[in-house]
PDB file of C-alpha atoms in Angstrom:
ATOM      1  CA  UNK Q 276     -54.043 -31.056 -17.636  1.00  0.00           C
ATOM      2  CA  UNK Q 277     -55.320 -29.673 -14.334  1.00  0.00           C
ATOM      3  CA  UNK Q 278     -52.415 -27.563 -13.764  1.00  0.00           C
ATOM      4  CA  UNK Q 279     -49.854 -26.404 -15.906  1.00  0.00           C
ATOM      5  CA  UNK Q 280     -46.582 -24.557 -14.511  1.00  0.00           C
ATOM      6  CA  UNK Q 281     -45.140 -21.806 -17.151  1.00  0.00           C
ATOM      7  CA  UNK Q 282     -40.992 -21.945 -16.537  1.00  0.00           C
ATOM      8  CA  UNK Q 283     -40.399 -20.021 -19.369  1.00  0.00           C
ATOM      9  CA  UNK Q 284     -40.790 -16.241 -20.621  1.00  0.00           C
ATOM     10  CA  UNK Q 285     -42.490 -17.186 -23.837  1.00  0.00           C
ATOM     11  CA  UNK Q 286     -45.756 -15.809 -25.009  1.00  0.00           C
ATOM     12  CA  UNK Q 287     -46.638 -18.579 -27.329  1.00  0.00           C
ATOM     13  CA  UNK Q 288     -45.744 -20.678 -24.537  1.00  0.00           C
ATOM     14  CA  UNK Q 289     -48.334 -18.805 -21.991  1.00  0.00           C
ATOM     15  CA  UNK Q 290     -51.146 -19.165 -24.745  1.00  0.00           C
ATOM     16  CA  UNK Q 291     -50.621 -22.333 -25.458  1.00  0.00           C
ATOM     17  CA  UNK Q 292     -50.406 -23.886 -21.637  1.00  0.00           C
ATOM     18  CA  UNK Q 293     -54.184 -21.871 -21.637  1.00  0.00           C
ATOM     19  CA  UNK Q 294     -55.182 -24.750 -24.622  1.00  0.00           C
ATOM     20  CA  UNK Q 295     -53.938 -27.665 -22.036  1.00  0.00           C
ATOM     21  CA  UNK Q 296     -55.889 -26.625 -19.196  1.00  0.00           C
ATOM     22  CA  UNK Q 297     -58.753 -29.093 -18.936  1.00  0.00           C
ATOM     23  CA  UNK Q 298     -61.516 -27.414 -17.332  1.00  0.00           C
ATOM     24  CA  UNK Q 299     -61.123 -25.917 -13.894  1.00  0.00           C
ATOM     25  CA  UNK Q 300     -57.612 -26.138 -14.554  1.00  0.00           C
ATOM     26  CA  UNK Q 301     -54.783 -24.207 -12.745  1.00  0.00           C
ATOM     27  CA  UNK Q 302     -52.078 -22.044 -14.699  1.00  0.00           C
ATOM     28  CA  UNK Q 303     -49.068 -20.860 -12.328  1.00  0.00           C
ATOM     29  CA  UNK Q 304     -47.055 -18.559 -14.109  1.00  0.00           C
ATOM     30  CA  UNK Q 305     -43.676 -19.312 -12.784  1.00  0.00           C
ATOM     31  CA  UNK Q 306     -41.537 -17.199 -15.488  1.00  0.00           C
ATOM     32  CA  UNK Q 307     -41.519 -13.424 -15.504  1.00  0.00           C
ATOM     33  CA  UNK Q 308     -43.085 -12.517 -19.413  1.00  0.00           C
ATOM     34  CA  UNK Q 309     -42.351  -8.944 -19.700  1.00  0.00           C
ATOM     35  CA  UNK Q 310     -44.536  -6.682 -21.571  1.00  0.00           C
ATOM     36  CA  UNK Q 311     -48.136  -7.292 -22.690  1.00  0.00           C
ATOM     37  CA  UNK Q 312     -49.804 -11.189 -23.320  1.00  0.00           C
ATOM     38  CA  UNK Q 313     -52.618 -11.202 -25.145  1.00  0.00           C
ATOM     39  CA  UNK Q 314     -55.263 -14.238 -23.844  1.00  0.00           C
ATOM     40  CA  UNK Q 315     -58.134 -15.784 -25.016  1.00  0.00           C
ATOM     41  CA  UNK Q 316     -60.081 -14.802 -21.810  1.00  0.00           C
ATOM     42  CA  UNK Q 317     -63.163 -16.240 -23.521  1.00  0.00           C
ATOM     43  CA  UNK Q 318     -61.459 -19.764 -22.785  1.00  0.00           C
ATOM     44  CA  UNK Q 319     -60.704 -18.282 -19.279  1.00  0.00           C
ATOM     45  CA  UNK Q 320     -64.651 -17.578 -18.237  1.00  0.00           C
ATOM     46  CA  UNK Q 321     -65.584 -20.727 -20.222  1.00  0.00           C
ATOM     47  CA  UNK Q 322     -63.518 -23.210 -18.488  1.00  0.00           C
ATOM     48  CA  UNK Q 323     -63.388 -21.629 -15.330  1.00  0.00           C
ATOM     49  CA  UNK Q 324     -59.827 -22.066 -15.218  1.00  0.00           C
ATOM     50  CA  UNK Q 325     -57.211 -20.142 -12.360  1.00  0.00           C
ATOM     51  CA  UNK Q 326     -54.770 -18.334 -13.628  1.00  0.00           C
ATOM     52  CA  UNK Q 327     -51.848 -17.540 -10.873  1.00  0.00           C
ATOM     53  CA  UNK Q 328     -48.733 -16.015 -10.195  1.00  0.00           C
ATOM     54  CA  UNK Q 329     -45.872 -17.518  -8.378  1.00  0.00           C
ATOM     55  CA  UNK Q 330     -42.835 -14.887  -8.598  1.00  0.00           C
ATOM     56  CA  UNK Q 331     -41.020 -15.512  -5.363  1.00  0.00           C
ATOM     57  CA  UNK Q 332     -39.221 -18.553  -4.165  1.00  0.00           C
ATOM     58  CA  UNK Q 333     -38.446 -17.101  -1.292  1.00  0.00           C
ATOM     59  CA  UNK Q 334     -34.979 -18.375  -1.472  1.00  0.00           C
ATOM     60  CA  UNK Q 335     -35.891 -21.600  -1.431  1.00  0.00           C
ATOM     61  CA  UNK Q 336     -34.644 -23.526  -4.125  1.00  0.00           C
ATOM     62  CA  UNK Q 337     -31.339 -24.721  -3.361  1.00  0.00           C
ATOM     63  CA  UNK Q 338     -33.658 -26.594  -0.017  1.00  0.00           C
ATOM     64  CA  UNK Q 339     -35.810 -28.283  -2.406  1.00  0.00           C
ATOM     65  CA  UNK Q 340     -33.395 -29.571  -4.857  1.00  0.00           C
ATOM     66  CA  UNK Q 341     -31.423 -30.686  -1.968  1.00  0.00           C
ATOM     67  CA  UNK Q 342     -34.433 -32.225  -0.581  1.00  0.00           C
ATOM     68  CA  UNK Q 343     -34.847 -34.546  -4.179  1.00  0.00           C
ATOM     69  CA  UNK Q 344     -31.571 -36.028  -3.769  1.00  0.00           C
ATOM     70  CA  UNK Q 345     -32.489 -36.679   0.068  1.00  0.00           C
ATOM     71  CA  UNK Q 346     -32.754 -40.793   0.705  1.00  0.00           C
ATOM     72  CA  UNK Q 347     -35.211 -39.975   3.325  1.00  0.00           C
ATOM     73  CA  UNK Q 348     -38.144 -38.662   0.955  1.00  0.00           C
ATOM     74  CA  UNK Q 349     -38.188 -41.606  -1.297  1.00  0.00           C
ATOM     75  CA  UNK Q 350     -39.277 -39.472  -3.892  1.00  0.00           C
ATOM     76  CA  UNK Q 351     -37.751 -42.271  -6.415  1.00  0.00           C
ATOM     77  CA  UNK Q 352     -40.401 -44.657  -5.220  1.00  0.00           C
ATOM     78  CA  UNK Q 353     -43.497 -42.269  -6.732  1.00  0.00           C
ATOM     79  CA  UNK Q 354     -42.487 -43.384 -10.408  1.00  0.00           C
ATOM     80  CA  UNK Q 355     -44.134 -46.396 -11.270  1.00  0.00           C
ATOM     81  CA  UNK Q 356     -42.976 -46.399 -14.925  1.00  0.00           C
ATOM     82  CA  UNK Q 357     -39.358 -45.960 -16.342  1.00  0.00           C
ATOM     83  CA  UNK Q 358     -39.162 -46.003 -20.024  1.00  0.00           C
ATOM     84  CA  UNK Q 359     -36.486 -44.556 -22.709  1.00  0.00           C
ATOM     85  CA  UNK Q 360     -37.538 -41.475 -24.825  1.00  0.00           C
ATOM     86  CA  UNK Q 361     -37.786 -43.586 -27.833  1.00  0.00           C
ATOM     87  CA  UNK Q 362     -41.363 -45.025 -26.120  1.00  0.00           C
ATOM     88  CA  UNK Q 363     -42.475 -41.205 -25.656  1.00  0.00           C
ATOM     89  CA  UNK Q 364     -46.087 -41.795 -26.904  1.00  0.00           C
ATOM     90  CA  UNK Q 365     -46.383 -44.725 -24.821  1.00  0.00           C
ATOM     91  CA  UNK Q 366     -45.232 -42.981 -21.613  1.00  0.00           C
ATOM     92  CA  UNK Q 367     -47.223 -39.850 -22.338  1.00  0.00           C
ATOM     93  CA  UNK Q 368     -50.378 -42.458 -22.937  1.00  0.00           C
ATOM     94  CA  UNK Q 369     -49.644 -43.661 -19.722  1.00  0.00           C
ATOM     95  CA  UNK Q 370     -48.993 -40.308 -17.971  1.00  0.00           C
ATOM     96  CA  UNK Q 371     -52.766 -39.325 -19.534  1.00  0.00           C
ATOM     97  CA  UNK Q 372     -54.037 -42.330 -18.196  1.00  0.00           C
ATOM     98  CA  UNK Q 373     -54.450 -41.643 -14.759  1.00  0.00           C
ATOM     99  CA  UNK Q 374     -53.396 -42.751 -11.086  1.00  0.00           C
ATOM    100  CA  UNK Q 375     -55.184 -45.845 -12.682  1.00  0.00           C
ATOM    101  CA  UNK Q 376     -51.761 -47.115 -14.537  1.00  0.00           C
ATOM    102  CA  UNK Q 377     -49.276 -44.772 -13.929  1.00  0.00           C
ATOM    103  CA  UNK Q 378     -48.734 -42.704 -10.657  1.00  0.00           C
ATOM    104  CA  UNK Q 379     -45.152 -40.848 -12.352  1.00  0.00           C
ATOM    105  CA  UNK Q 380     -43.879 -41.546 -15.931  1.00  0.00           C
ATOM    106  CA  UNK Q 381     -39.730 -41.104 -16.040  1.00  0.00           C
ATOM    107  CA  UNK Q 382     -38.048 -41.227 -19.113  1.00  0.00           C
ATOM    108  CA  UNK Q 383     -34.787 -43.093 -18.852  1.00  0.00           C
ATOM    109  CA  UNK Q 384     -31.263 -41.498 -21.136  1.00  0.00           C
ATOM    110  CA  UNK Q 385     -28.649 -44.245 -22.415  1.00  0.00           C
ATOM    111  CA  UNK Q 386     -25.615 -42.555 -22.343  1.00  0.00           C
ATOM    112  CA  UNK Q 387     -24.077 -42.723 -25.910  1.00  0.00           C
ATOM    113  CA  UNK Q 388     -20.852 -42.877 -26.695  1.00  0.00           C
TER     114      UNK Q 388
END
């Protein structure tokens, strides 16, 4: 990926979003990880990848989920491709793809009863 976005305090988690980086690749750390991560800072040097911290919303998150659910933004019309979970390695193909096929990949939840 050229950017991966850690949301979670997990270490594994931190080491492995590292391993999806392609190269020149951006990792924001999102999620506070308390305590010492150990790295593969070989991989770092090697792939010249950008490793960043993002702690501080500045209290802006209740604006920006508002702003998904705002008509005016259209955000609905960047997915080009709806498909239900069951198709994962099909949307994830597409997702990998490129702009070429796919410009957002949505999966789609039937509501069971």
């Amino acid at each position: 990926y050229d950017a991966v976005i850690l949301a979670t305090g997990n270490r594994q988690a931190c080491r492995d979003a590292l391993g999806f980086l392609r190269a020149r690749g951006r990792l924001v750390i999102f999620s506070a990880i308390p305590g010492e991560t150990p790295m593969d800072l070989f991989r770092v040097h090697v792939k010249e990848l950008e490793i960043v911290g993002a702690c501080n919303d500045q209290d802006r998150l209740d604006s920006a989920v508002s702003a998904l659910g705002d008509p005016r933004f259209a955000f609905h019309e960047l997915i080009t491709h709806r498909l239900p979970l069951e198709r994962f390695r099909e949307a994830v193909a597409l997702a990998q793809s490129g702009r070429e096929s796919a410009m957002k990949v949505a999966f789609t939840f039937e509501e069971t009863r």
